[in-house]
XYZ file of C-alpha atoms in Angstrom:
716
model
C 75.277 67.013 4.861
C 74.908 66.526 1.176
C 72.164 65.070 -0.992
C 70.542 65.487 -4.330
C 67.389 67.471 -4.453
C 64.316 65.689 -5.816
C 63.614 66.750 -9.374
C 60.340 68.618 -9.618
C 57.724 67.470 -12.167
C 56.782 70.278 -14.373
C 53.229 71.152 -15.250
C 53.730 70.065 -18.855
C 55.053 66.682 -17.784
C 52.085 66.203 -15.413
C 49.655 67.011 -18.188
C 51.430 64.579 -20.481
C 51.168 61.788 -17.873
C 47.486 62.451 -17.356
C 46.921 62.417 -21.102
C 48.767 59.087 -21.458
C 46.727 57.570 -18.602
C 43.504 58.810 -20.180
C 44.467 57.338 -23.544
C 45.393 54.052 -21.899
C 42.095 54.005 -20.013
C 40.115 54.735 -23.169
C 42.044 52.039 -25.014
C 41.314 49.495 -22.269
C 37.642 50.480 -22.247
C 37.483 50.154 -26.004
C 39.157 46.753 -25.890
C 36.769 45.661 -23.102
C 33.782 46.972 -25.104
C 34.910 45.175 -28.251
C 35.548 42.005 -26.252
C 32.135 42.248 -24.556
C 30.372 42.874 -27.856
C 32.212 39.955 -29.409
C 31.355 37.672 -26.489
C 27.779 38.908 -26.483
C 27.505 38.253 -30.220
C 29.002 34.811 -29.718
C 26.603 34.159 -26.819
C 23.614 35.357 -28.822
C 24.748 33.288 -31.779
C 25.185 30.273 -29.504
C 21.743 30.890 -28.013
C 20.303 31.253 -31.505
C 21.908 27.990 -32.570
C 20.762 26.291 -29.362
C 17.247 27.671 -29.744
C 17.174 26.652 -33.381
C 18.401 23.196 -32.433
C 15.859 23.087 -29.586
C 13.063 24.132 -31.947
C 14.164 21.496 -34.444
C 14.136 18.860 -31.708
C 10.716 20.024 -30.512
C 9.399 19.985 -34.083
C 10.824 16.500 -34.576
C 9.292 15.359 -31.293
C 5.931 16.854 -32.251
C 6.098 15.258 -35.684
C 6.498 11.737 -34.320
C 4.427 12.201 -31.150
C 1.250 10.553 -32.451
C 3.232 7.602 -33.746
C 5.059 7.174 -30.409
C 1.880 7.516 -28.354
C 0.130 4.937 -30.537
C 2.999 2.503 -30.000
C 2.917 3.189 -26.247
C -0.826 2.579 -26.259
C -0.250 -0.843 -27.810
C 2.363 -1.649 -25.158
C 0.058 -0.459 -22.366
C -2.632 -2.897 -23.468
C -0.916 -5.126 -20.926
C -2.838 -3.339 -18.140
C -6.403 -4.143 -19.353
C -5.185 -7.625 -20.354
C -3.884 -8.160 -16.802
C -7.215 -6.931 -15.434
C -9.095 -9.447 -17.593
C -6.832 -12.210 -16.254
C -7.629 -11.073 -12.698
C -11.343 -11.290 -13.488
C -10.851 -14.806 -14.835
C -8.875 -15.738 -11.706
C -11.656 -14.476 -9.431
C -14.252 -16.503 -11.363
C -12.005 -19.573 -11.339
C -11.543 -19.223 -7.579
C -15.326 -19.288 -7.085
C -15.615 -22.323 -9.344
C -12.812 -24.171 -7.512
C -14.546 -23.529 -4.195
C -17.812 -24.819 -5.662
C -16.349 -28.116 -6.899
C -14.218 -28.586 -3.781
C -17.284 -29.445 -1.671
C -15.377 -29.252 1.626
C -18.391 -28.029 3.618
C -17.090 -24.480 4.099
C -19.308 -21.665 2.804
C -18.454 -19.192 0.078
C -18.394 -15.951 2.114
C -19.323 -13.858 -0.934
C -22.654 -15.690 -1.320
C -25.129 -14.304 1.235
C -27.327 -17.438 1.722
C -24.271 -19.654 2.336
C -22.608 -17.376 4.898
C -25.926 -16.626 6.634
C -26.650 -20.355 6.978
C -23.147 -20.912 8.362
C -23.596 -18.145 10.963
C -27.071 -19.420 11.969
C -25.791 -22.957 12.536
C -22.761 -21.648 14.405
C -24.989 -19.697 16.832
C -26.563 -22.980 17.927
C -23.196 -24.409 19.044
C -23.176 -23.010 22.582
C -21.370 -25.636 24.672
C -17.957 -25.779 23.036
C -14.739 -25.885 25.017
C -12.034 -23.302 24.444
C -10.003 -25.770 22.391
C -13.027 -26.492 20.179
C -13.692 -22.765 19.694
C -10.048 -22.191 18.737
C -10.282 -24.979 16.145
C -13.488 -23.446 14.743
C -11.958 -19.953 14.799
C -9.429 -20.970 12.123
C -12.252 -21.400 9.598
C -14.006 -18.214 10.753
C -10.825 -16.137 10.512
C -10.213 -17.569 7.052
C -13.712 -16.519 5.938
C -13.223 -13.022 7.371
C -9.854 -12.783 5.619
C -11.439 -13.840 2.319
C -14.128 -11.163 2.574
C -11.570 -8.473 3.425
C -9.461 -9.484 0.417
C -12.523 -9.452 -1.849
C -13.172 -5.854 -0.758
C -9.515 -4.941 -1.302
C -8.880 -6.815 -4.543
C -12.130 -6.129 -6.379
C -11.682 -2.969 -8.463
C -13.932 -0.074 -7.346
C -15.747 -0.083 -10.691
C -16.990 -3.640 -9.973
C -18.029 -3.014 -6.351
C -21.654 -2.135 -5.723
C -22.992 -0.565 -2.531
C -25.098 -3.626 -1.732
C -22.047 -5.909 -2.001
C -19.987 -3.714 0.320
C -22.826 -3.598 2.875
C -23.266 -7.384 2.620
C -19.558 -8.223 2.971
C -18.876 -5.784 5.804
C -22.047 -6.901 7.582
C -20.911 -10.539 7.403
C -17.437 -9.581 8.672
C -18.847 -7.697 11.681
C -21.323 -10.458 12.521
C -18.624 -13.151 12.459
C -16.238 -10.983 14.510
C -18.857 -10.384 17.210
C -19.971 -14.019 17.239
C -16.381 -15.259 17.478
C -15.733 -13.101 20.546
C -19.037 -14.232 22.071
C -18.060 -17.907 21.659
C -14.718 -17.164 23.349
C -16.645 -15.681 26.289
C -18.920 -18.752 26.522
C -15.899 -21.066 26.349
C -14.190 -19.023 29.090
C -17.269 -19.432 31.295
C -17.253 -23.224 30.756
C -13.551 -23.274 31.674
C -14.042 -21.147 34.822
C -16.826 -23.441 36.082
C -14.104 -26.092 36.396
C -11.652 -23.755 38.182
C -11.815 -25.656 41.491
C -10.981 -28.963 39.792
C -8.051 -27.351 37.890
C -6.574 -25.575 40.936
C -2.794 -25.480 41.365
C -1.580 -27.597 44.307
C 0.905 -24.969 45.531
C -1.100 -21.761 45.353
C -4.596 -23.211 45.510
C -5.657 -20.932 42.643
C -6.413 -21.920 39.066
C -4.053 -20.879 36.303
C -4.459 -21.816 32.654
C -2.613 -20.856 29.462
C -3.902 -21.988 26.046
C -1.782 -21.004 23.030
C -2.584 -21.117 19.333
C -1.266 -19.412 16.187
C -4.126 -16.880 16.274
C -5.126 -16.686 19.937
C -3.473 -16.938 23.358
C -5.603 -17.252 26.494
C -4.353 -16.519 30.023
C -6.831 -17.239 32.846
C -6.299 -16.949 36.605
C -9.081 -17.778 39.086
C -8.801 -16.464 42.659
C -10.005 -19.463 44.665
C -8.012 -18.933 47.914
C -8.556 -15.159 48.190
C -5.239 -14.703 49.960
C -4.681 -10.928 50.608
C -0.895 -11.397 50.350
C -1.139 -12.971 46.884
C -0.972 -9.796 44.780
C 1.490 -10.791 42.050
C 0.033 -12.958 39.295
C 2.602 -14.451 36.874
C 1.660 -17.125 34.377
C 4.092 -20.039 34.338
C 6.763 -20.136 31.599
C 5.832 -16.589 30.520
C 6.576 -13.027 31.608
C 2.906 -12.074 31.314
C 1.177 -11.094 34.525
C -0.540 -8.566 36.789
C 0.073 -6.733 40.049
C -3.356 -6.595 41.691
C -4.524 -4.491 44.658
C -5.654 -6.012 47.957
C -9.361 -5.595 47.174
C -9.039 -7.877 44.125
C -6.792 -10.353 45.946
C -9.635 -10.951 48.437
C -12.489 -11.002 45.909
C -14.243 -13.889 44.161
C -12.848 -12.996 40.739
C -10.969 -14.318 37.733
C -8.492 -12.436 35.560
C -8.566 -13.114 31.827
C -6.158 -11.944 29.185
C -7.332 -12.986 25.737
C -4.662 -11.979 23.230
C -6.094 -12.152 19.721
C -3.255 -11.812 17.206
C -5.711 -10.008 14.944
C -7.689 -6.791 15.474
C -11.475 -7.232 15.444
C -12.056 -4.168 17.629
C -10.985 -1.268 15.390
C -13.948 -0.288 13.175
C -13.713 -1.249 9.517
C -12.447 1.585 7.329
C -15.271 2.846 5.069
C -14.827 1.896 1.430
C -15.385 4.659 -1.085
C -18.050 3.896 -3.672
C -17.594 7.215 -5.468
C -15.636 5.734 -8.362
C -18.326 7.038 -10.682
C -16.934 10.523 -10.109
C -13.500 9.349 -11.187
C -14.705 7.590 -14.327
C -15.619 10.991 -15.703
C -11.931 11.216 -16.597
C -12.586 8.527 -19.202
C -13.048 10.404 -22.468
C -16.749 10.625 -23.297
C -16.055 9.843 -26.946
C -14.683 6.420 -25.922
C -17.881 5.494 -24.079
C -20.070 6.965 -26.834
C -18.100 5.042 -29.432
C -18.594 1.755 -27.581
C -22.355 2.344 -27.301
C -22.735 3.404 -30.941
C -20.748 0.416 -32.202
C -22.787 -1.980 -30.028
C -25.989 -0.473 -31.449
C -24.605 -0.585 -34.988
C -23.556 -4.204 -34.584
C -26.947 -5.248 -33.240
C -28.629 -3.435 -36.161
C -26.131 -4.532 -38.783
C -26.312 -8.252 -38.100
C -30.091 -8.654 -38.742
C -29.846 -6.504 -41.895
C -26.906 -8.519 -43.203
C -28.730 -11.734 -42.401
C -31.876 -10.481 -44.133
C -29.969 -9.349 -47.208
C -28.126 -12.646 -47.417
C -31.403 -14.511 -46.899
C -32.964 -12.673 -49.876
C -29.956 -13.526 -51.977
C -30.336 -17.104 -50.846
C -34.001 -17.200 -51.965
C -33.135 -15.935 -55.461
C -30.321 -18.423 -55.676
C -32.710 -21.259 -54.846
C -34.301 -20.702 -58.238
C -31.079 -21.578 -59.957
C -30.646 -25.205 -59.065
C -27.283 -25.711 -60.768
C -25.528 -23.064 -58.557
C -27.449 -23.585 -55.331
C -24.897 -25.424 -53.231
C -21.957 -23.268 -54.298
C -23.697 -19.928 -53.596
C -25.077 -21.147 -50.262
C -21.531 -21.844 -49.114
C -20.488 -18.298 -50.067
C -23.393 -16.852 -48.057
C -22.386 -18.813 -44.940
C -18.775 -17.585 -45.272
C -19.970 -13.959 -45.645
C -22.246 -14.270 -42.581
C -19.399 -15.743 -40.556
C -17.036 -12.986 -41.712
C -19.518 -10.226 -40.763
C -20.019 -11.823 -37.337
C -16.263 -12.125 -36.703
C -15.616 -8.561 -37.867
C -18.376 -7.212 -35.604
C -17.135 -9.213 -32.601
C -13.580 -8.003 -33.193
C -14.714 -4.343 -33.357
C -16.780 -4.711 -30.209
C -13.925 -6.462 -28.384
C -11.478 -3.744 -29.447
C -13.708 -0.982 -28.089
C -14.413 -2.880 -24.874
C -10.653 -3.189 -24.326
C -10.326 0.540 -24.992
C -12.961 1.335 -22.389
C -11.416 -1.120 -19.890
C -8.022 0.483 -20.478
C -9.390 3.929 -19.617
C -11.225 2.527 -16.585
C -8.057 0.850 -15.279
C -6.169 4.117 -15.804
C -8.737 5.977 -13.685
C -8.566 3.317 -10.965
C -4.759 3.594 -10.900
C -4.983 7.370 -10.630
C -7.309 6.925 -7.668
C -4.506 5.055 -5.836
C -2.187 8.075 -5.793
C -4.638 10.917 -5.289
C -4.196 12.934 -2.101
C -7.150 13.675 0.155
C -8.081 17.353 0.119
C -9.053 17.670 3.802
C -7.330 16.438 6.955
C -9.613 14.538 9.385
C -10.365 16.838 12.340
C -13.167 15.012 14.144
C -11.018 13.520 16.906
C -11.807 13.980 20.602
C -9.278 14.594 23.384
C -6.862 11.651 23.780
C -8.475 9.873 20.812
C -6.038 7.992 18.578
C -5.931 9.295 15.018
C -5.991 6.073 12.987
C -4.809 7.962 9.908
C -1.620 8.816 11.797
C -1.203 5.684 13.954
C -1.608 1.952 13.337
C -2.574 -0.785 15.782
C -0.023 -3.614 15.789
C 0.305 -7.032 17.370
C -3.411 -7.690 17.752
C -5.633 -6.831 20.722
C -5.197 -7.737 24.400
C -8.665 -8.225 25.907
C -8.121 -7.595 29.642
C -11.079 -8.571 31.833
C -11.812 -8.937 35.534
C -14.614 -11.509 35.724
C -16.922 -12.661 38.485
C -16.099 -16.263 39.254
C -19.089 -18.403 38.161
C -20.509 -21.162 40.439
C -18.185 -24.188 40.566
C -18.893 -27.824 39.798
C -19.930 -29.909 42.829
C -19.689 -33.688 43.065
C -22.710 -35.477 44.489
C -22.291 -39.215 44.420
C -21.650 -39.995 40.754
C -23.096 -36.705 39.513
C -21.428 -33.408 38.670
C -23.772 -30.548 39.485
C -23.274 -26.919 38.532
C -25.457 -23.838 38.665
C -25.612 -22.143 35.248
C -26.331 -18.447 35.435
C -28.874 -17.219 32.927
C -26.983 -13.977 32.305
C -23.767 -15.858 31.523
C -20.259 -14.596 32.201
C -20.299 -11.341 34.187
C -17.617 -8.665 34.388
C -16.416 -7.463 37.782
C -16.606 -3.659 37.838
C -13.275 -2.166 38.885
C -13.180 0.409 40.254
C -16.821 0.173 41.404
C -19.238 2.909 40.422
C -19.898 3.754 44.095
C -17.100 3.777 46.695
C -18.968 4.938 49.821
C -18.078 1.912 51.958
C -14.367 2.140 51.197
C -12.286 3.757 53.934
C -9.053 4.688 52.158
C -8.851 6.913 49.128
C -6.309 4.718 47.322
C -8.218 1.456 47.649
C -8.600 1.170 43.866
C -5.168 1.935 42.453
C -4.308 1.325 38.793
C -3.427 -2.304 38.008
C 0.061 -2.992 36.694
C 0.045 -5.177 33.589
C 2.996 -6.858 31.849
C 2.463 -8.128 28.294
C 4.599 -10.035 25.829
C 4.787 -8.323 22.437
C 4.039 -10.519 19.439
C 7.292 -11.806 17.905
C 6.546 -11.188 14.227
C 5.717 -7.490 14.747
C 8.409 -4.828 14.318
C 8.380 -1.648 16.399
C 10.893 0.913 15.154
C 10.227 3.109 18.192
C 8.900 2.276 21.658
C 5.231 1.329 21.200
C 2.455 3.421 22.692
C -0.450 1.833 24.567
C -4.074 2.634 23.783
C -7.304 1.429 25.369
C -10.686 0.930 23.723
C -13.484 3.365 24.536
C -16.629 1.268 24.093
C -18.952 4.288 24.187
C -17.048 6.444 21.713
C -16.038 3.446 19.568
C -12.409 4.552 19.303
C -8.953 4.000 20.804
C -7.660 6.525 23.314
C -4.535 7.031 25.389
C -5.817 8.357 28.742
C -6.127 6.152 31.844
C -2.715 4.562 31.094
C 0.461 5.437 33.009
C 4.002 4.257 33.839
C 4.616 2.731 30.414
C 8.006 1.026 30.003
C 9.234 -1.142 27.131
C 12.083 -3.662 27.114
C 12.899 -4.123 23.447
C 15.318 -7.036 23.930
C 12.855 -9.061 26.006
C 9.866 -7.730 24.037
C 7.983 -6.894 27.225
C 5.798 -3.859 27.858
C 4.614 -2.862 31.328
C 2.026 -0.211 32.178
C -0.595 0.707 34.762
C -4.243 0.639 33.772
C -7.067 2.388 35.623
C -9.866 0.359 34.031
C -9.708 -3.037 32.321
C -10.845 -3.543 28.743
C -9.354 -4.117 25.281
C -5.820 -2.733 24.944
C -3.560 -2.486 21.892
C -0.114 -1.215 20.946
C 0.179 1.564 18.374
C 2.970 2.890 16.170
C 3.293 5.932 13.954
C 2.042 4.810 10.548
C 4.624 6.996 8.813
C 7.647 6.112 10.927
C 9.447 4.936 7.750
C 8.425 7.895 5.599
C 9.724 9.727 3.682
C 12.119 7.186 2.176
C 15.823 7.920 1.884
C 16.329 6.138 -1.444
C 15.015 3.338 -3.651
C 16.089 1.077 -6.494
C 14.266 -1.219 -8.902
C 16.434 -3.710 -10.807
C 15.769 -6.812 -12.944
C 16.511 -10.306 -11.601
C 15.794 -12.244 -14.765
C 12.822 -12.919 -17.000
C 9.685 -11.263 -15.574
C 11.308 -10.784 -12.180
C 12.585 -7.667 -10.371
C 13.907 -6.629 -6.965
C 12.557 -3.454 -5.347
C 14.725 -2.010 -2.558
C 13.355 0.760 -0.336
C 15.699 2.375 2.205
C 14.308 4.344 5.148
C 15.784 5.869 8.309
C 15.290 2.616 10.246
C 15.300 -0.185 7.702
C 16.047 -1.496 4.246
C 13.243 -3.579 2.719
C 13.779 -5.766 -0.350
C 10.763 -7.043 -2.288
C 10.843 -9.499 -5.160
C 8.148 -9.289 -7.829
C 7.498 -11.988 -10.416
C 4.484 -12.303 -12.688
C 1.458 -11.589 -10.456
C 3.170 -12.322 -7.113
C 5.316 -10.503 -4.531
C 7.633 -11.776 -1.806
C 9.586 -10.223 1.048
C 13.222 -10.974 0.157
C 14.957 -9.439 3.191
C 14.798 -6.821 5.939
C 17.707 -4.987 7.504
C 17.396 -3.192 10.829
C 20.382 -1.028 11.810
C 22.374 -2.673 8.988
C 21.678 -6.128 10.468
C 19.530 -8.758 8.773
C 16.192 -9.329 10.483
C 14.212 -12.533 10.030
C 10.495 -12.372 9.320
C 7.761 -14.979 8.962
C 6.835 -13.379 5.623
C 10.208 -14.077 3.988
C 9.946 -16.591 1.158
C 6.130 -16.461 0.961
C 4.749 -15.490 -2.468
C 1.483 -13.541 -2.373
C -0.603 -11.385 -4.667
C 0.368 -7.687 -4.403
C -2.679 -6.663 -2.345
C -2.369 -9.607 0.079
C 1.354 -8.902 0.374
C 0.851 -5.216 1.197
C -1.832 -6.125 3.755
C 0.491 -8.674 5.424
C 3.465 -6.300 5.435
C 1.430 -3.567 7.130
C 0.295 -6.005 9.829
C 3.916 -6.722 10.769
C 4.701 -3.004 11.132
C 6.585 -2.664 7.826
C 4.429 0.079 6.386
C 6.038 1.701 3.342
C 2.700 2.329 1.645
C 1.332 5.892 1.891
C -2.404 6.482 2.030
C -4.404 9.348 0.615
C -4.026 11.188 3.958
C -0.295 10.550 4.474
C 0.744 13.910 3.015
C -0.813 15.590 6.069
C 1.665 13.807 8.361
C 4.806 13.586 6.185
C 6.805 16.230 4.340
C 6.621 14.982 0.759
C 8.061 15.873 -2.608
C 4.708 16.589 -4.266
C 4.346 15.513 -7.884
C 1.410 15.996 -10.211
C -0.649 12.761 -9.916
C -1.053 12.321 -13.690
C 2.692 12.777 -14.307
C 3.456 10.382 -11.457
C 1.012 7.793 -12.812
C 2.419 7.927 -16.345
C 5.956 7.578 -14.956
C 5.079 4.478 -12.894
C 3.322 2.801 -15.829
C 6.280 3.375 -18.142
C 8.890 2.410 -15.541
C 7.000 -0.868 -15.108
C 7.066 -1.433 -18.885
C 10.870 -1.036 -18.928
C 11.628 -2.814 -15.636
C 12.522 -6.197 -17.174
C 15.652 -4.774 -18.853
C 16.503 -1.546 -17.014
C 17.345 -0.652 -13.438
C 15.919 2.567 -12.002
C 16.844 4.455 -8.877
C 16.374 7.515 -6.709
C 17.938 10.790 -7.851
C 18.611 13.769 -5.600
C 17.544 16.064 -8.461
C 13.961 14.778 -8.293
C 13.454 17.052 -5.276
C 14.822 20.090 -7.133
C 12.728 19.906 -10.309
C 9.132 21.161 -10.405
C 6.042 19.174 -9.424
C 5.222 18.739 -13.129
C 8.432 16.749 -13.740
C 10.115 13.672 -12.290
C 13.764 12.631 -12.496
C 15.101 9.088 -12.116
C 18.425 7.475 -12.805
C 18.509 4.582 -15.263
C 20.928 1.872 -16.357
C 20.569 -1.063 -18.741
C 20.592 -4.252 -16.667
C 20.659 -7.609 -18.442
C 22.336 -9.738 -15.749
C 20.736 -11.288 -12.677
C 23.738 -10.497 -10.468
C 24.262 -7.023 -8.954
C 26.484 -4.756 -11.063
C 29.164 -2.842 -9.178
C 29.036 0.890 -9.991
C 26.472 0.735 -12.822
C 26.638 3.396 -15.509
C 23.694 5.566 -14.483
C 22.121 8.172 -16.751
C 19.501 10.717 -15.664
C 16.075 10.891 -17.295
C 13.572 13.698 -16.848
C 9.920 13.072 -17.659
C 6.968 15.473 -17.669
C 4.205 13.087 -18.700
C 4.388 14.013 -22.396
C 8.139 14.559 -22.879
C 11.192 12.516 -21.888
C 14.798 13.648 -22.152
C 18.289 12.663 -21.002
C 19.980 15.249 -18.798
C 23.498 16.584 -19.211
C 24.109 16.604 -15.451
C 24.754 13.535 -13.289
C 24.258 12.695 -9.606
C 27.612 14.292 -8.687
C 26.987 17.612 -10.451
C 27.085 20.671 -8.204
C 24.136 22.544 -9.680
C 20.870 21.506 -11.291
C 20.281 22.077 -14.978
C 17.634 20.838 -17.401
C 20.163 21.033 -20.260
C 19.822 18.211 -22.773
C 22.621 15.673 -23.006
C 24.700 16.129 -26.126
C 23.605 14.267 -29.245
C 20.291 13.209 -27.712
C 16.691 14.055 -28.600
C 13.284 14.579 -27.018
C 10.713 11.830 -27.036
C 7.100 11.642 -25.962
C 7.607 8.525 -23.844
C 10.290 6.959 -21.660
C 10.091 3.841 -23.825
C 11.138 5.704 -26.981
C 13.740 7.670 -25.029
C 15.609 4.531 -23.948
C 15.073 2.985 -27.364
C 17.648 5.482 -28.715
C 20.514 3.957 -26.737
C 19.276 0.543 -25.549
C 20.669 -2.727 -26.871
C 18.595 -4.987 -29.090
C 18.515 -7.643 -26.361
C 17.089 -5.132 -23.872
C 14.292 -4.080 -26.220
C 13.431 -7.719 -26.938
C 13.122 -8.391 -23.181
C 10.804 -5.397 -22.800
C 8.527 -6.524 -25.654
C 8.332 -10.098 -24.340
C 7.454 -9.104 -20.739
C 4.459 -10.785 -19.137
C 1.415 -8.488 -18.768
C 0.739 -9.652 -15.191
C 4.358 -8.959 -14.256
C 4.184 -5.387 -15.628
C 0.873 -4.824 -13.847
C 2.284 -6.089 -10.518
C 5.382 -3.874 -10.765
C 3.181 -0.888 -11.600
C 0.860 -1.634 -8.660
C 3.807 -1.815 -6.250
C 5.174 1.503 -7.560
C 1.733 3.106 -7.215
C 1.415 1.741 -3.675
C 4.820 2.979 -2.503
C 4.703 6.290 -4.431
C 8.490 6.426 -4.527
C 8.653 9.587 -6.641
C 6.649 11.632 -4.114
C 7.732 10.035 -0.836
C 11.527 9.888 -1.347
């Protein structure tokens, strides 16, 4: 066996290898150190250049800030101008009602509405059809008063007005229900003459746009007749044997409105919010008013003295007198202009405070609810109220010769107590089981989840959920069935915040002074058109399918529109307490307010939309995507750019919606500005800027109000 022996490495060779490795390592370390130092120097130099550039941009922004804010202030004069137009509209509405002379009272004038109510109380023998006809006027008056309370700015509402209006509303609501009870009694007195030939019992259904009445009178008292179903409807009851053999009537009065839920208290603490108005503005207005009132008599006196001396010179009398009149007129005009300017300044600050009030969050969550009580900050009643009553059948009409005789009970219509307060004579324990009720859900109301049933607690004056069992809902047939232990007013409730937070939103122009606001939630997509001082529901999509609504195509003022939308179940309008029930993307109220005002200013020429980065940035900043939009038709894949705004600085961001990480880095070759208006001015077309400057003040105000009401930057 042969083979070469492995050559041994000598000690000298090993030392040489180690030395070479050490030299190589030192060389690599030196190269790495030099490279690091070079990169670090380059980085520091880049940072220095960036910081220098940043400082230059900040200095430039600071230098022109006053000029930009002054220009913005001129543009934002549209808000006090819109408020003045609203005041004029309210006065014109009162005048139109006055000259109309149609016999209906002005509900805001106490003597007129009090006289109307007094005369109405005397009309005690009206049929149900007559009461329904009268109810249209009453409901209209109630609606007017509610809108006055909603539409009148808080700085114009006085405590005495609120007490007067709410008092009139409550009195008319109670009186309307009382007249329905009297009309029901008159109808039930005729039950025997209206009896059905087959069953022998009386059944009556009276339908109207605001009220539906279902009445069943048990004339035969047949113990086997336990299922009551009103003809041509699915509405009915399953009654126990004790009621089937009793002298009773069942009444279901479905009012498509809610006059049971107590009126929400209206805050009159606006004085606390007006402290945000700079004191120097109010002081300046007062001082100028005082100066004007002092200046005018002095000017007049001085000019009068000059006039007396001029009288001595007959040859120049007429000429000088003309000059004096011109000077007096000029002083008067100048004083009026100064006063008007300061009044507009004060109104502007007042409107700003009122707008801020719309987006302020309540500091404390309501915690005064009892067991099973419905929290009306968390839930909303929908579809009106179902007044369920078991009534004692009143004495029936009797025919004697050519006379119709009837006994009229002094106490009027009486309720049958079920279950009775004492049950000593009853043999079986289950003699008073819950009554099964089947109701038809109002067609124009949308429930995104199965509705819950609540009953009215007359003692506690609140809705509660106990005493109700076996609830089932058929969404296709719009029928809800449940068992009720005790009869009384019943309503359906839905989570107020079922559509919050929103998934996305977009605001895009549709033409001159017209925009389309699209809000997308988990369940629906709502499109709202806004033009001048009006809003309209453009479309609703449920599960990607178009849903028809009675509100579509109807133009209303923003407040009326929001009120109507809430009543149909389409609530996309957070309240001051909503943040207790919804996880929100909190933004500083003042930053949010400034953003909405400036977005409204730009909305006639630019589209805005939701950005995922708005959740990532701090509460002191908001981020939206923006694109110039000069066509009425939708643009496929618009060229969006991201804007970040902190209330006093606007900038374009380097990142886009598809970027992987968030960065506040400034887009190349762009600058800071103090306002969104001046930011877009850098890259907007001339046509776009012209459209912005020519926008109608009422249109801008309406867009701003809708943005403030939806709070898209916090609730998306």
